[in-house]
Coordinates of C-alpha atoms in Angstrom, one line a residue:
Chain A
M1 CA 89.5 122.6 73.9
M2 CA 89.3 122.0 77.5
R3 CA 92.2 123.5 79.3
I4 CA 93.2 120.7 81.9
I5 CA 95.9 123.0 83.6
R6 CA 95.6 126.8 83.8
T7 CA 97.6 129.1 86.1
E8 CA 97.5 132.7 86.3
N9 CA 99.9 134.7 87.6
L10 CA 101.2 132.3 89.6
I11 CA 104.0 133.5 92.4
K12 CA 106.0 131.7 95.0
S13 CA 109.0 133.2 96.8
F14 CA 111.2 131.5 99.4
G15 CA 112.6 134.2 101.5
R16 CA 113.8 137.0 99.2
E17 CA 114.0 134.5 96.2
R18 CA 111.1 134.6 93.8
V19 CA 111.2 131.1 92.4
V20 CA 108.1 131.2 90.4
D21 CA 107.5 134.6 89.1
G22 CA 104.0 135.2 87.7
I23 CA 103.5 132.1 85.6
S24 CA 100.6 132.1 83.3
L25 CA 100.3 128.6 81.5
D26 CA 97.6 126.6 79.8
V27 CA 97.8 122.9 79.2
Y28 CA 95.0 121.5 77.0
Q29 CA 93.4 118.1 77.2
G30 CA 95.1 115.4 75.6
E31 CA 98.4 117.2 75.6
L32 CA 101.7 115.7 76.3
F33 CA 103.5 118.8 77.6
G34 CA 107.2 119.0 78.3
F35 CA 108.4 121.3 81.1
L36 CA 112.0 122.3 80.8
G37 CA 114.6 124.4 82.6
R38 CA 118.0 124.3 84.4
N39 CA 118.4 123.3 87.6
G40 CA 116.6 125.8 90.1
A41 CA 114.8 127.2 87.2
G42 CA 111.5 126.6 89.3
K43 CA 110.1 123.6 87.3
S44 CA 109.6 121.4 90.5
T45 CA 108.2 124.3 92.7
F46 CA 105.7 125.1 89.9
I47 CA 104.5 121.4 89.9
N48 CA 104.2 121.4 93.7
L49 CA 102.0 124.6 93.4
I50 CA 99.7 122.9 90.9
T51 CA 99.5 119.7 93.2
D52 CA 98.7 121.3 96.4
I53 CA 102.1 120.3 97.8
M54 CA 103.0 124.0 98.3
K55 CA 100.7 127.1 98.4
P56 CA 101.2 130.2 95.9
D57 CA 102.1 133.5 97.6
S58 CA 99.6 135.0 95.0
G59 CA 97.8 133.6 91.7
D60 CA 95.5 130.9 90.8
V61 CA 95.4 127.3 89.5
Y62 CA 92.4 125.9 87.9
L63 CA 92.4 122.1 86.9
F64 CA 89.8 120.7 84.6
E65 CA 88.6 124.2 84.6
E66 CA 87.1 123.6 88.2
N67 CA 86.5 126.4 90.3
F68 CA 85.8 124.6 93.5
G69 CA 89.6 124.0 94.1
I70 CA 91.9 121.1 93.8
D71 CA 90.3 119.0 96.5
A72 CA 87.4 118.4 94.2
V73 CA 89.7 116.8 91.4
K74 CA 92.4 115.1 93.2
D75 CA 91.1 111.8 92.2
R76 CA 91.4 112.7 88.5
I77 CA 95.1 113.6 89.0
G78 CA 98.0 111.3 89.3
V79 CA 101.3 112.9 90.6
L80 CA 104.8 112.0 90.8
P81 CA 106.1 114.7 93.2
D82 CA 109.8 115.6 93.4
Y83 CA 111.7 114.7 96.5
S84 CA 109.1 112.2 98.1
S85 CA 109.6 109.2 99.8
F86 CA 107.6 105.9 100.5
Y87 CA 107.2 103.9 103.7
D88 CA 110.0 101.6 103.7
Q89 CA 108.2 99.0 105.7
L90 CA 105.0 98.7 103.1
T91 CA 105.7 96.5 100.0
G92 CA 105.1 97.9 96.5
L93 CA 101.9 96.2 96.2
K94 CA 100.8 97.5 99.5
H95 CA 101.6 100.8 98.7
L96 CA 99.4 100.8 95.6
Q97 CA 96.5 99.5 97.5
F98 CA 96.8 102.0 100.1
F99 CA 97.4 104.9 97.7
S100 CA 94.3 103.7 95.5
R101 CA 92.0 103.8 98.5
L102 CA 93.2 107.2 99.6
S103 CA 92.2 108.5 96.1
G104 CA 88.8 107.2 96.8
K105 CA 89.2 104.4 94.0
P106 CA 90.2 101.1 95.6
A107 CA 92.3 98.9 93.2
T108 CA 91.8 95.3 93.3
K109 CA 95.2 93.3 93.7
K110 CA 95.0 92.2 90.0
R111 CA 94.7 96.2 89.2
S112 CA 97.6 96.9 91.5
L113 CA 99.7 94.0 89.9
E114 CA 99.0 95.0 86.2
V115 CA 100.2 98.5 87.2
L116 CA 103.2 97.3 88.6
E117 CA 103.9 95.4 85.5
Q118 CA 103.2 98.2 83.5
V119 CA 106.2 100.2 85.2
G120 CA 108.4 97.2 85.4
L121 CA 108.2 96.3 89.0
E122 CA 106.4 93.1 88.8
E123 CA 109.1 91.1 90.3
A124 CA 109.4 93.3 93.1
A125 CA 105.7 93.5 93.9
R126 CA 106.1 92.0 97.1
W127 CA 109.4 93.2 98.4
K128 CA 109.6 95.8 101.2
V129 CA 110.1 99.4 99.4
G130 CA 112.9 99.8 102.2
T131 CA 114.8 97.4 99.8
Y132 CA 114.1 99.2 96.7
S133 CA 116.8 101.0 94.7
F134 CA 116.4 104.7 93.5
G135 CA 115.3 103.7 90.1
M136 CA 112.6 101.2 91.3
K137 CA 111.4 103.7 93.9
K138 CA 110.8 106.2 90.7
K139 CA 109.0 103.3 88.9
L140 CA 106.7 102.8 92.1
G141 CA 106.3 106.6 92.0
V142 CA 104.9 106.4 88.5
A143 CA 102.9 103.4 89.4
Q144 CA 101.2 105.2 92.4
A145 CA 100.6 108.2 90.1
L146 CA 98.7 105.7 87.6
I147 CA 96.7 103.2 90.1
H148 CA 93.6 105.4 90.2
D149 CA 93.5 105.8 86.5
P150 CA 93.6 109.4 86.6
E151 CA 92.8 111.7 83.5
L152 CA 95.8 113.9 84.0
L153 CA 99.3 113.1 84.9
I154 CA 101.8 115.3 86.5
L155 CA 105.2 113.7 86.4
D156 CA 108.5 115.5 87.8
E157 CA 111.3 114.0 86.0
P158 CA 109.7 110.3 85.6
T159 CA 113.0 109.1 84.0
S160 CA 115.7 110.4 86.0
G161 CA 117.7 107.5 87.8
L162 CA 116.3 104.8 85.5
D163 CA 118.8 102.9 83.6
A164 CA 119.0 103.2 79.9
E165 CA 116.3 100.3 79.2
S166 CA 114.1 101.4 81.9
V167 CA 114.0 105.0 80.2
I168 CA 113.0 103.7 77.0
H169 CA 110.3 101.4 78.6
M170 CA 109.0 104.6 80.6
Q171 CA 109.1 107.0 77.5
K172 CA 106.9 104.3 75.7
L173 CA 104.5 103.8 78.6
V174 CA 104.2 107.7 78.7
Q175 CA 103.5 107.9 75.1
E176 CA 100.9 105.1 75.3
L177 CA 99.1 106.8 78.2
N178 CA 98.9 109.8 76.2
R179 CA 97.6 108.0 73.2
E180 CA 94.6 106.5 75.6
G181 CA 93.8 109.9 76.1
K182 CA 95.4 111.0 79.4
T183 CA 96.9 114.4 79.4
I184 CA 100.4 114.5 80.6
F185 CA 102.4 117.4 82.0
M186 CA 106.0 116.2 82.8
T187 CA 109.5 117.6 83.4
S188 CA 112.6 116.5 82.3
H189 CA 116.2 117.1 81.9
N190 CA 116.5 114.6 78.9
L191 CA 116.0 117.1 76.1
P192 CA 116.0 114.3 73.2
E193 CA 113.2 112.7 75.3
V194 CA 111.3 115.8 75.5
E195 CA 111.8 116.3 71.8
K196 CA 110.7 113.0 71.1
I197 CA 107.7 112.6 72.9
C198 CA 106.1 116.0 73.9
S199 CA 103.5 117.7 71.7
R200 CA 103.9 121.0 73.2
I201 CA 107.2 122.3 75.2
A202 CA 107.7 125.4 77.8
I203 CA 111.1 126.4 78.5
M204 CA 111.5 128.1 82.3
K205 CA 114.2 130.5 83.1
E206 CA 114.5 132.2 86.4
G207 CA 111.0 131.6 87.5
T208 CA 109.0 132.8 84.4
I209 CA 108.3 131.2 81.0
A210 CA 111.0 131.9 78.4
L211 CA 109.6 129.9 75.4
E212 CA 106.4 128.0 75.1
G213 CA 104.9 126.2 72.0
S214 CA 105.4 123.1 69.8
L215 CA 108.8 121.9 69.1
K216 CA 108.2 123.5 65.5
E217 CA 106.8 126.8 66.8
L218 CA 109.9 126.9 69.2
Q219 CA 112.3 126.5 66.3
Q220 CA 110.5 129.0 64.1
Q221 CA 110.8 131.7 67.1
F222 CA 114.3 130.5 67.7
Q223 CA 115.4 130.7 64.0
A224 CA 115.4 133.9 62.3
T225 CA 116.2 132.2 58.7
F226 CA 116.3 128.7 57.4
M227 CA 119.7 127.6 55.8
V228 CA 118.6 125.2 52.9
T229 CA 121.1 122.9 51.5
I230 CA 120.6 121.6 47.8
D231 CA 122.6 118.8 46.5
T232 CA 123.4 119.5 43.0
G233 CA 125.5 116.2 42.4
T234 CA 129.1 116.7 40.8
T235 CA 127.9 117.5 36.9
L236 CA 127.9 121.2 37.4
G237 CA 130.8 123.2 36.1
E238 CA 131.8 126.7 37.4
E239 CA 130.0 128.3 34.6
D240 CA 126.8 126.6 35.3
K241 CA 127.2 127.6 39.2
A242 CA 127.8 131.3 38.3
R243 CA 124.7 131.4 35.9
I244 CA 122.6 129.7 38.7
S245 CA 123.8 132.2 41.1
R246 CA 123.0 135.1 38.8
G247 CA 119.7 133.9 38.5
L248 CA 119.1 133.4 42.0
A249 CA 120.3 137.1 42.4
E250 CA 117.5 138.1 40.1
K251 CA 115.2 136.5 42.3
K252 CA 116.8 138.4 45.0
R253 CA 118.3 135.6 46.6
G254 CA 121.7 134.8 47.9
G255 CA 123.6 131.3 47.4
A256 CA 127.0 129.9 48.2
W257 CA 128.7 127.1 46.7
E258 CA 130.3 124.3 48.5
D259 CA 131.4 121.5 45.9
G260 CA 128.2 120.4 44.4
L261 CA 126.0 121.8 47.5
L262 CA 124.3 124.9 47.0
H263 CA 123.4 126.8 50.4
V264 CA 120.8 129.2 50.2
E265 CA 119.2 131.4 53.3
T266 CA 115.3 131.9 53.4
A267 CA 113.4 134.1 55.6
S268 CA 110.7 131.6 56.3
E269 CA 109.9 128.0 55.9
D270 CA 107.1 128.9 53.2
A271 CA 109.5 130.1 50.9
I272 CA 111.4 126.6 50.7
P273 CA 109.2 125.2 48.1
L274 CA 109.4 128.4 46.1
L275 CA 113.2 128.4 46.2
V276 CA 112.9 124.7 44.7
Q277 CA 110.7 125.9 41.9
Q278 CA 112.9 128.5 41.1
L279 CA 116.0 126.2 41.0
V280 CA 114.0 123.9 38.7
Q281 CA 113.3 126.8 36.4
L282 CA 117.1 127.5 36.2
H283 CA 117.6 123.9 35.3
V284 CA 119.4 123.0 38.5
P285 CA 119.8 119.1 39.0
I286 CA 118.2 118.4 42.3
Y287 CA 119.4 115.5 44.1
G288 CA 118.4 116.1 47.5
V289 CA 117.1 119.0 49.8
S290 CA 117.7 119.6 53.4
V291 CA 117.0 122.3 55.7
E292 CA 119.0 123.0 58.7
Q293 CA 116.6 123.1 62.0
P294 CA 117.8 123.8 65.6
S295 CA 117.3 120.9 67.8
L296 CA 115.5 121.5 71.3
E297 CA 119.3 121.4 72.6
D298 CA 120.1 124.2 70.4
I299 CA 117.1 126.3 71.7
F300 CA 117.6 125.2 75.4
L301 CA 121.1 126.0 75.8
H302 CA 120.8 129.4 73.8
E303 CA 120.7 132.3 76.2
P304 CA 117.4 133.7 75.9
E305 CA 119.1 137.2 75.9
Q306 CA 120.7 136.4 72.7
V307 CA 117.1 136.0 70.9
S308 CA 115.0 139.2 70.2
D309 CA 112.8 139.9 73.0
D310 CA 109.8 140.0 71.0
L311 CA 110.3 136.0 70.7
Y312 CA 109.8 135.5 74.3
K313 CA 106.7 135.6 76.3
T314 CA 108.1 137.3 79.5
Chain B
M1 CA 89.9 109.9 105.4
W2 CA 89.4 106.5 106.6
T3 CA 92.3 105.0 105.0
I4 CA 94.6 107.9 106.8
C5 CA 92.6 106.9 110.1
F6 CA 92.9 103.1 109.8
R7 CA 96.5 103.3 108.8
E8 CA 97.3 105.6 111.7
F9 CA 95.5 103.1 114.2
R10 CA 97.2 100.2 112.8
E11 CA 100.6 101.6 113.1
L12 CA 100.1 102.8 116.9
M13 CA 98.3 99.2 117.6
S14 CA 101.5 97.5 116.2
G15 CA 104.3 96.2 118.5
F16 CA 104.2 96.2 122.1
R17 CA 103.4 99.6 122.8
P18 CA 99.6 99.2 123.3
L19 CA 100.5 96.1 125.6
L20 CA 102.6 98.1 127.8
I21 CA 100.2 101.1 127.9
A22 CA 97.4 98.9 128.7
A23 CA 99.3 96.9 131.5
V24 CA 100.7 100.2 133.0
L25 CA 96.9 101.5 133.4
F26 CA 95.5 98.3 134.6
V27 CA 98.4 97.5 137.0
V28 CA 98.0 101.0 138.5
S29 CA 94.3 100.8 138.7
Y30 CA 94.2 97.3 140.3
Y31 CA 97.2 98.2 142.7
T32 CA 95.6 101.5 143.9
A33 CA 92.3 99.6 144.5
Q34 CA 94.3 96.8 146.4
A35 CA 96.1 99.5 148.4
A36 CA 92.6 101.1 149.3
E37 CA 91.8 97.9 150.8
L38 CA 94.6 97.7 153.0
I39 CA 94.0 101.2 154.6
P40 CA 91.7 100.8 157.4
D41 CA 89.2 103.5 156.5
G42 CA 89.7 103.3 152.5
M43 CA 90.9 106.2 150.7
G44 CA 88.8 109.2 152.1
N45 CA 85.1 108.6 151.0
L46 CA 85.8 106.2 148.3
S47 CA 84.2 102.7 148.2
Q48 CA 86.2 99.9 146.7
E49 CA 84.3 99.9 143.5
E50 CA 85.4 103.7 143.2
A51 CA 88.7 103.1 144.4
Y52 CA 89.4 100.9 141.0
V53 CA 88.2 103.9 138.8
A54 CA 90.3 106.3 141.1
G55 CA 93.4 104.5 140.4
M56 CA 92.8 104.4 136.7
R57 CA 92.1 108.1 136.7
A58 CA 95.3 108.7 138.7
A59 CA 97.1 106.6 136.1
L60 CA 95.7 108.7 133.7
Y61 CA 96.7 111.9 135.4
V62 CA 100.1 111.0 135.7
F63 CA 100.9 109.0 132.7
G64 CA 98.0 109.9 130.2
Y65 CA 99.6 112.7 128.5
L66 CA 103.0 111.5 128.9
F67 CA 102.0 108.4 126.7
V68 CA 100.0 110.4 124.0
F69 CA 102.8 113.0 123.6
T70 CA 105.4 110.2 123.5
L71 CA 103.7 108.0 121.0
S72 CA 102.0 111.0 118.7
H73 CA 104.1 114.1 119.1
N74 CA 105.2 113.3 115.7
V75 CA 101.9 112.2 114.2
V76 CA 102.1 114.7 111.4
N77 CA 105.6 116.1 111.3
K78 CA 106.9 112.7 110.8
E79 CA 105.6 112.3 107.5
L80 CA 106.7 115.8 106.8
E81 CA 110.3 114.9 107.5
A82 CA 110.0 111.7 105.7
R83 CA 108.3 113.5 102.7
T84 CA 105.8 110.7 102.4
I85 CA 103.1 113.2 103.3
R86 CA 103.7 114.5 99.4
F87 CA 101.8 111.5 98.2
L88 CA 99.0 111.9 100.8
V89 CA 98.4 115.7 99.9
T90 CA 98.2 115.0 96.3
K91 CA 95.5 112.1 96.9
A92 CA 93.4 113.4 99.7
S93 CA 92.4 116.7 101.0
R94 CA 94.5 118.2 103.8
S95 CA 91.4 118.4 105.9
A96 CA 90.9 114.5 105.4
I97 CA 94.7 113.9 106.3
I98 CA 94.4 115.9 109.6
Y99 CA 91.1 114.2 110.4
G100 CA 92.2 110.9 109.8
K101 CA 95.2 111.2 111.7
T102 CA 93.4 112.8 114.7
L103 CA 90.5 110.3 114.5
G104 CA 93.0 107.0 114.3
T105 CA 95.0 108.3 117.3
F106 CA 91.8 109.1 119.3
L107 CA 90.3 105.8 118.3
F108 CA 93.7 103.9 119.4
W109 CA 93.2 105.6 122.8
A110 CA 89.7 105.0 122.9
L111 CA 90.1 101.4 122.2
L112 CA 93.1 101.1 125.1
L113 CA 90.7 103.0 127.7
L114 CA 87.8 100.7 126.8
L115 CA 89.6 97.7 127.4
N116 CA 91.1 98.9 130.6
T117 CA 87.7 100.4 131.8
I118 CA 86.5 96.9 131.0
L119 CA 89.1 95.1 132.8
I120 CA 88.6 97.0 135.8
S121 CA 84.9 97.0 135.5
Y122 CA 85.0 93.2 135.6
T123 CA 87.2 93.3 138.7
A124 CA 85.3 95.7 140.3
G125 CA 81.8 94.3 139.3
T126 CA 80.4 97.5 137.9
F127 CA 80.9 99.3 134.7
Y128 CA 82.2 103.0 134.8
L129 CA 80.6 104.6 131.6
I130 CA 80.6 108.1 133.0
D131 CA 84.3 107.8 133.8
Y132 CA 84.9 106.2 130.5
L133 CA 83.3 109.2 128.6
E134 CA 85.4 111.6 130.7
F135 CA 88.4 109.6 130.2
L136 CA 87.8 109.9 126.2
V137 CA 87.4 113.9 126.5
F138 CA 90.4 114.1 128.5
I139 CA 92.5 112.0 126.0
F140 CA 90.8 113.8 123.0
Y141 CA 92.3 116.8 124.5
G142 CA 95.7 115.5 124.6
V143 CA 95.6 114.0 121.2
T144 CA 94.4 117.2 119.6
A145 CA 97.3 119.3 121.5
A146 CA 99.7 116.4 120.2
V147 CA 98.4 117.0 116.5
L148 CA 98.6 120.8 116.5
L149 CA 101.9 120.5 118.3
S150 CA 103.1 118.4 115.5
I151 CA 102.1 120.8 112.7
L152 CA 103.4 123.9 114.7
I153 CA 106.7 122.4 115.2
P154 CA 107.9 120.6 112.0
R155 CA 111.0 118.9 113.6
S156 CA 110.1 115.6 115.3
A157 CA 113.0 115.9 117.7
Y158 CA 111.8 119.1 119.0
T159 CA 108.2 117.7 119.2
M160 CA 109.5 115.0 121.3
F161 CA 111.0 117.4 123.8
F162 CA 108.1 119.9 124.1
G163 CA 105.6 116.9 124.0
V164 CA 107.2 115.3 127.1
L165 CA 107.5 118.9 128.6
A166 CA 104.2 119.5 128.1
A167 CA 103.1 116.1 129.4
F168 CA 104.9 117.0 132.9
A169 CA 103.4 120.6 132.8
L170 CA 100.1 120.2 132.2
P171 CA 99.3 118.2 135.4
A172 CA 101.7 120.1 137.4
L173 CA 100.2 123.6 136.5
S174 CA 96.7 122.3 136.8
F175 CA 97.0 121.2 140.2
W176 CA 99.0 124.0 141.0
S177 CA 96.3 126.4 139.8
M178 CA 93.5 124.3 141.3
L179 CA 95.2 124.9 144.9
S180 CA 96.3 128.7 144.2
E181 CA 94.5 131.9 144.2
E182 CA 97.3 133.8 142.3
W183 CA 96.2 135.4 139.2
Y184 CA 99.0 134.4 137.3
I185 CA 98.3 130.7 137.6
A186 CA 94.7 130.5 138.7
W187 CA 93.6 130.6 135.0
V188 CA 95.3 127.7 134.1
K189 CA 93.0 125.3 135.5
F190 CA 90.2 126.3 133.2
V191 CA 92.0 125.6 130.0
T192 CA 93.1 122.0 131.1
P193 CA 90.8 119.1 131.7
Y194 CA 91.8 118.1 135.5
Y195 CA 89.7 120.8 137.1
Y196 CA 86.4 119.8 135.4
F197 CA 86.9 116.1 136.6
Q198 CA 85.6 117.0 139.9
F199 CA 82.2 118.2 138.3
D200 CA 79.5 116.3 136.5
L201 CA 80.4 115.0 132.9
F202 CA 78.6 118.0 131.4
Y203 CA 81.3 120.1 132.6
M204 CA 83.7 117.8 130.3
A205 CA 82.1 119.8 127.5
V206 CA 84.7 122.6 128.3
P207 CA 87.9 120.5 127.6
F208 CA 86.2 119.0 124.9
V209 CA 85.4 122.2 123.0
I210 CA 89.2 123.3 123.8
G211 CA 90.4 120.2 122.1
L212 CA 87.9 121.1 118.9
L213 CA 90.0 124.4 119.0
F214 CA 93.3 122.7 118.9
Y215 CA 91.8 120.4 116.2
S216 CA 90.4 123.6 114.0
A217 CA 93.9 125.4 114.7
A218 CA 95.7 122.4 113.5
D219 CA 93.8 122.1 110.5
R220 CA 93.7 125.4 109.6
L221 CA 97.5 125.7 110.0
F222 CA 98.0 122.7 108.0
Q223 CA 95.9 124.0 105.2
R224 CA 98.8 126.7 104.7
R225 CA 101.5 124.5 104.8
D226 CA 104.1 124.0 102.1
V227 CA 104.7 120.1 102.6

């Protein structure tokens, strides 16, 4: 599959502080890639480096596997940069027409109005941007990234500063654009949002990629064991419970009872069907099976040092 | 590139500034010629027709760079300060941005000077084509210097100060240099356009090339700049 974004050992320092510290990352065609990290982790700087806003101290950036530099592919990229602003005297509509011409793909008035409608700015199309609220400017930022119909969207916190309704609208728009075939690379502070919409995630810490993969892969990396809870109902007596526990012990498994719930720890996700099969053989009535998995929030909030080093890329 | 060029041009053309500048240039040119008429022997060896263009030249000498630096000292750094440049660099090449801004600014001046040249040509009854070309080179030098200054210094408050300083220093040092034999000042005349006005148009190639060097330096600096 085509690597739409590829960075090799990207380094950027401000003074003595190394903000991006040797990041090598691949983003493939069609992915909706979520980029997470605490404030100051270097997410925005990384985006600035791959979009020509900043120049790396060393390392390489390849977009669309192109070796001729970013200028050759700027018309294929839509970027919502961090800390950017518009021309206060121009209307939203004029902005889109200006930016589309700049991209070399002039948009008609109809197309510009369509894009403004997509982001929920149709009513403010002819207002001067100086009168826009922060959230409206954010929407216009997304609109200008979309106006020339790019193949790759790089969005730095597209939902921050938006009201709840607009957040949901924006998330749906991002998902829809991804379904249409656009590759999307986005940062966010909203963990449930990333968990909900992104197909692959990277967590940045102190200038490096601490974790990378799909949510499932991150959960597997993060989680050493799986806690399976079997609901056996309320019919089992103490003798039955003891018999089942002995049966599990023979299969070299441990189990703990909590009323009618049996908690069993397994080493891998693959062992769960086997466990259920064993319980059926032991004539355990099964009313329900649940597997406790860490959320993205659990993974994000967990200090990387607390997880074994081999789980981390760097 | 053209999008940025036209935007820069339109921005400079908006408001009263172009009218004011054109008026100043024309009034100085016109009244210099009128004054020449009142002097019994004219202005040196100048004919009445030449007096008009000499007036315009004098106006450019005195006010030209002051106008250029006042209007365009922040041609790039205003966008750096406002962070509007971030949208530009993600959509167009950095070279296209510098080229567009330089060309847009230059076209504004080219048009103003053309209008003024046409006005005085009409009054004098002859068209000053060669002089117009010399004015273009003179202004090109100032525009590229302003673009370079605007990239070298990221704060527009500082470029305003240094721009005005340069606008006064350039003619003052140039004329001092043209009148002096002292080694520490004599070389200045060779790197500013004033000295070359007294020769054929061909010699204006020198300030034009210096302008190109300014432009090239601005482009190279901007290629490496974090925005």
